[in-house]
Amino acid sequence: MSQESKGRVVRVASGQGFWGDWLEAPRRQVEGGQVDYLMLDYLAEVTMSIVQKQKERDPRMGYARDFVGAMESVFPAVAERGVKVIANAGGVNPTACADAVLEAASKHGVRGKIRIGVVTGDDILHRLDELMAAGHELRNMDTDEPLSTIRDRVLSANAYIGSAPIVEALQKGANVVVTGRSTDTALTMAPLRHEFGWAADDWDKLASGIVAGHILECGAQSSGGNCLYDWRNIPDLANVGYPIAEANADGSFVITKHAGTGGRVNVPSVTEQLVYEMGDPNSYITPDVVADFTSIRLQADGENRVRVHGITGGAPTPFLKVSIAYRSGYKAVGTLVYGWPDAMEKAELADRVLRERLDRLGLKFDQVLSEFVGATSTHGSLAGDGRSAPEVQYRIGVRGGDKAAVERFAREIVPLVLNGPPSVTGFAGGRPKVEEIVAYWPALLDKRAVSTSVAIVE
């Protein structure tokens, strides 16, 4: 590590926590103050199946289309000020995503100033049969069933790749990096690893990068959004500032946000994000490193500033996690609202009536689920019996492999408006929509079976 690197601070700003997050956030992050990198996280497990369906309909699709608009809002910062963008918006078609960004760059007159590193190799859908024939069973991590039991229904299959190909793209001069299914944390860790020259086996520093990425990956969730601690007093959420990691070469960093923005960064807000989707606190597993979250030390460092340090890590496992989505039947969910007096009793009667009618029709489902929203749906029996609720939303859903049965269920709810309990409303939407269920199949795959590649396009 050079002496220059030791004294430098690298600022990575979070501008997106999921596909559908605040459209204004990327622009606000690059315009609100100094940042070196903008990290945009678009992919959840279900997102991969959505983009795969889009690609099946149109081979030019298959990526998070909002990313193009986000890039248009930050082109001046990238082209003129040197801010770099790291995003997993590529979905199942990173190349098409990059093409769309370059087309937008042409329209804005900055085409020659945008160099995109396109990372591929995570999509293994076309390789599943080859991998299974080679002995990779891709067993479900929850049920231990082999993938062969649902192979004919698979929609998408993507391995979670780590930071190495993103670092490679940056080393090749990319100022925008587009990946498919990378880990969320790699989007932050990669630029730190690139800037500070951290070695591939410097486990403590790599673990620090992963922790920084985990704090940033959910957008404003670490800077006041969706924060339970003292939530009534979080200021100006309408103007919430997204988090920024100010990182040092030794692995320590400060979480903050731009001055003049709303929300709040403090030890409780950062702590809440740290325990979100954490799993085993001693062993937070990523492709690059296994981080020990029990080693994390948080310290107030001034207003809206939290210093994070002391992080340790160890060698990664020999596996990559694989996110597989598959078709799993059909579902429909319908709702009716019952008002005072005796709202809960009316909703319960509606449930009994509807279930009896479904039984008389001989309809069979894999699952029938009833909830009484406003009374017991969130906390169940801990909420009491719900008898005092002034209004209750009766919500019932079914799922099963017989689409015709699910469609018939969808026709049985609205009649309750006139032939069921009184004081009913909330039916303006009509019959519930029958939708295909896309289920999640988590599996492990030997790292040696996956290879990534990086192409620079401009």
CSV table of N, CA, C and O in Angstrom, one decimal, residues 1 5 8 10 12 37 162-168 170-171 186 188-203 205-206 209 247 287-289:
chain,number,residue,atom,x,y,z
A,1,MET,N,0.8,-1.2,0.0
A,1,MET,CA,0.0,0.0,0.0
A,1,MET,C,0.9,1.2,0.0
A,1,MET,O,1.8,1.4,0.8
A,5,SER,N,-2.0,6.3,-0.5
A,5,SER,CA,-3.2,5.6,-0.2
A,5,SER,C,-3.5,5.7,1.3
A,5,SER,O,-4.7,5.8,1.7
A,8,ARG,N,-5.5,8.8,2.3
A,8,ARG,CA,-6.6,9.2,1.5
A,8,ARG,C,-7.9,8.7,2.1
A,8,ARG,O,-8.0,7.7,2.7
A,10,VAL,N,-11.7,7.7,0.7
A,10,VAL,CA,-12.5,7.4,-0.5
A,10,VAL,C,-14.0,7.4,0.0
A,10,VAL,O,-14.4,6.7,0.9
A,12,VAL,N,-17.8,6.6,-0.8
A,12,VAL,CA,-18.8,5.8,-1.6
A,12,VAL,C,-20.2,6.1,-1.1
A,12,VAL,O,-20.5,6.0,0.1
A,37,TYR,N,-17.5,7.6,-5.5
A,37,TYR,CA,-18.2,6.5,-6.2
A,37,TYR,C,-19.7,6.5,-5.8
A,37,TYR,O,-20.0,6.9,-4.6
A,162,GLY,N,-18.5,-12.1,-6.5
A,162,GLY,CA,-17.9,-11.2,-5.6
A,162,GLY,C,-17.3,-9.9,-6.2
A,162,GLY,O,-17.7,-9.5,-7.3
A,163,SER,N,-16.3,-9.4,-5.5
A,163,SER,CA,-15.8,-8.0,-6.0
A,163,SER,C,-14.7,-8.1,-7.0
A,163,SER,O,-14.5,-7.1,-7.7
A,164,ALA,N,-14.1,-9.3,-7.2
A,164,ALA,CA,-12.9,-9.3,-8.1
A,164,ALA,C,-13.2,-8.8,-9.5
A,164,ALA,O,-12.4,-8.0,-10.0
A,165,PRO,N,-14.2,-9.2,-10.2
A,165,PRO,CA,-14.4,-8.7,-11.6
A,165,PRO,C,-14.7,-7.2,-11.6
A,165,PRO,O,-14.4,-6.6,-12.6
A,166,ILE,N,-15.4,-6.7,-10.5
A,166,ILE,CA,-15.6,-5.3,-10.5
A,166,ILE,C,-14.3,-4.5,-10.4
A,166,ILE,O,-14.1,-3.5,-11.0
A,167,VAL,N,-13.4,-5.0,-9.5
A,167,VAL,CA,-12.1,-4.4,-9.4
A,167,VAL,C,-11.3,-4.5,-10.7
A,167,VAL,O,-10.7,-3.5,-11.1
A,168,GLU,N,-11.5,-5.6,-11.4
A,168,GLU,CA,-10.8,-5.7,-12.7
A,168,GLU,C,-11.3,-4.7,-13.7
A,168,GLU,O,-10.6,-4.1,-14.4
A,170,LEU,N,-12.6,-1.7,-13.0
A,170,LEU,CA,-12.0,-0.4,-12.6
A,170,LEU,C,-10.6,-0.3,-13.0
A,170,LEU,O,-10.1,0.8,-13.4
A,171,GLN,N,-9.8,-1.4,-12.8
A,171,GLN,CA,-8.4,-1.3,-13.2
A,171,GLN,C,-8.2,-1.1,-14.7
A,171,GLN,O,-7.2,-0.6,-15.2
A,186,ALA,N,-20.6,-6.3,-2.5
A,186,ALA,CA,-19.4,-6.2,-3.4
A,186,ALA,C,-19.4,-4.8,-4.1
A,186,ALA,O,-18.3,-4.3,-4.5
A,188,THR,N,-19.8,-1.9,-3.0
A,188,THR,CA,-19.1,-1.0,-2.1
A,188,THR,C,-17.7,-1.4,-1.9
A,188,THR,O,-16.7,-0.6,-1.9
A,189,MET,N,-17.5,-2.7,-1.6
A,189,MET,CA,-16.2,-3.2,-1.3
A,189,MET,C,-15.2,-3.1,-2.5
A,189,MET,O,-14.0,-2.8,-2.3
A,190,ALA,N,-15.7,-3.4,-3.7
A,190,ALA,CA,-14.8,-3.4,-4.9
A,190,ALA,C,-14.1,-2.1,-5.1
A,190,ALA,O,-12.9,-2.1,-5.3
A,191,PRO,N,-14.8,-0.9,-5.0
A,191,PRO,CA,-14.0,0.3,-5.2
A,191,PRO,C,-13.0,0.6,-4.1
A,191,PRO,O,-11.9,1.2,-4.4
A,192,LEU,N,-13.3,0.2,-2.9
A,192,LEU,CA,-12.3,0.3,-1.8
A,192,LEU,C,-11.1,-0.6,-2.0
A,192,LEU,O,-10.0,-0.1,-1.8
A,193,ARG,N,-11.4,-1.8,-2.4
A,193,ARG,CA,-10.3,-2.7,-2.7
A,193,ARG,C,-9.4,-2.2,-3.8
A,193,ARG,O,-8.2,-2.3,-3.8
A,194,HIS,N,-10.1,-1.6,-4.8
A,194,HIS,CA,-9.4,-1.0,-6.0
A,194,HIS,C,-8.5,0.2,-5.6
A,194,HIS,O,-7.3,0.3,-5.9
A,195,GLU,N,-9.1,1.1,-4.8
A,195,GLU,CA,-8.5,2.3,-4.5
A,195,GLU,C,-7.3,2.1,-3.5
A,195,GLU,O,-6.2,2.8,-3.6
A,196,PHE,N,-7.5,1.2,-2.6
A,196,PHE,CA,-6.5,1.1,-1.5
A,196,PHE,C,-5.5,-0.1,-1.8
A,196,PHE,O,-4.6,-0.3,-1.0
A,197,GLY,N,-5.8,-0.9,-2.9
A,197,GLY,CA,-4.9,-2.0,-3.2
A,197,GLY,C,-4.9,-3.1,-2.2
A,197,GLY,O,-3.9,-3.8,-2.0
A,198,TRP,N,-6.0,-3.3,-1.5
A,198,TRP,CA,-6.1,-4.4,-0.5
A,198,TRP,C,-5.8,-5.8,-1.2
A,198,TRP,O,-6.4,-6.1,-2.3
A,199,ALA,N,-5.1,-6.6,-0.6
A,199,ALA,CA,-4.8,-7.9,-1.1
A,199,ALA,C,-6.0,-8.8,-1.0
A,199,ALA,O,-6.8,-8.6,-0.1
A,200,ALA,N,-6.0,-9.8,-1.9
A,200,ALA,CA,-7.1,-10.8,-1.9
A,200,ALA,C,-7.2,-11.6,-0.7
A,200,ALA,O,-8.2,-12.2,-0.4
A,201,ASP,N,-6.2,-11.6,0.2
A,201,ASP,CA,-6.2,-12.4,1.4
A,201,ASP,C,-6.0,-11.5,2.6
A,201,ASP,O,-5.7,-12.0,3.7
A,202,ASP,N,-6.2,-10.2,2.5
A,202,ASP,CA,-6.2,-9.3,3.6
A,202,ASP,C,-7.6,-9.3,4.3
A,202,ASP,O,-8.4,-8.4,4.1
A,203,TRP,N,-7.9,-10.4,5.0
A,203,TRP,CA,-9.2,-10.7,5.4
A,203,TRP,C,-9.9,-9.6,6.3
A,203,TRP,O,-11.1,-9.3,6.1
A,205,LYS,N,-9.3,-6.3,6.3
A,205,LYS,CA,-9.7,-5.1,5.4
A,205,LYS,C,-10.9,-5.5,4.5
A,205,LYS,O,-11.8,-4.7,4.3
A,206,LEU,N,-10.8,-6.7,3.9
A,206,LEU,CA,-11.9,-7.1,3.0
A,206,LEU,C,-13.2,-7.2,3.8
A,206,LEU,O,-14.3,-6.8,3.3
A,209,GLY,N,-14.6,-3.8,4.2
A,209,GLY,CA,-15.3,-3.4,3.0
A,209,GLY,C,-16.7,-4.0,2.9
A,209,GLY,O,-17.7,-3.4,2.4
A,247,ALA,N,-14.2,6.1,3.7
A,247,ALA,CA,-13.4,4.9,4.0
A,247,ALA,C,-11.9,5.3,4.0
A,247,ALA,O,-11.4,6.1,3.2
A,287,PRO,N,-18.5,-14.2,-1.2
A,287,PRO,CA,-17.5,-14.9,-2.0
A,287,PRO,C,-16.1,-14.4,-1.7
A,287,PRO,O,-15.2,-15.2,-2.0
A,288,ASP,N,-15.9,-13.2,-1.2
A,288,ASP,CA,-14.6,-12.7,-1.0
A,288,ASP,C,-14.0,-13.0,0.4
A,288,ASP,O,-12.8,-13.2,0.6
A,289,VAL,N,-14.8,-13.0,1.4
A,289,VAL,CA,-14.4,-13.1,2.8
A,289,VAL,C,-15.6,-13.4,3.7
A,289,VAL,O,-16.7,-13.2,3.3
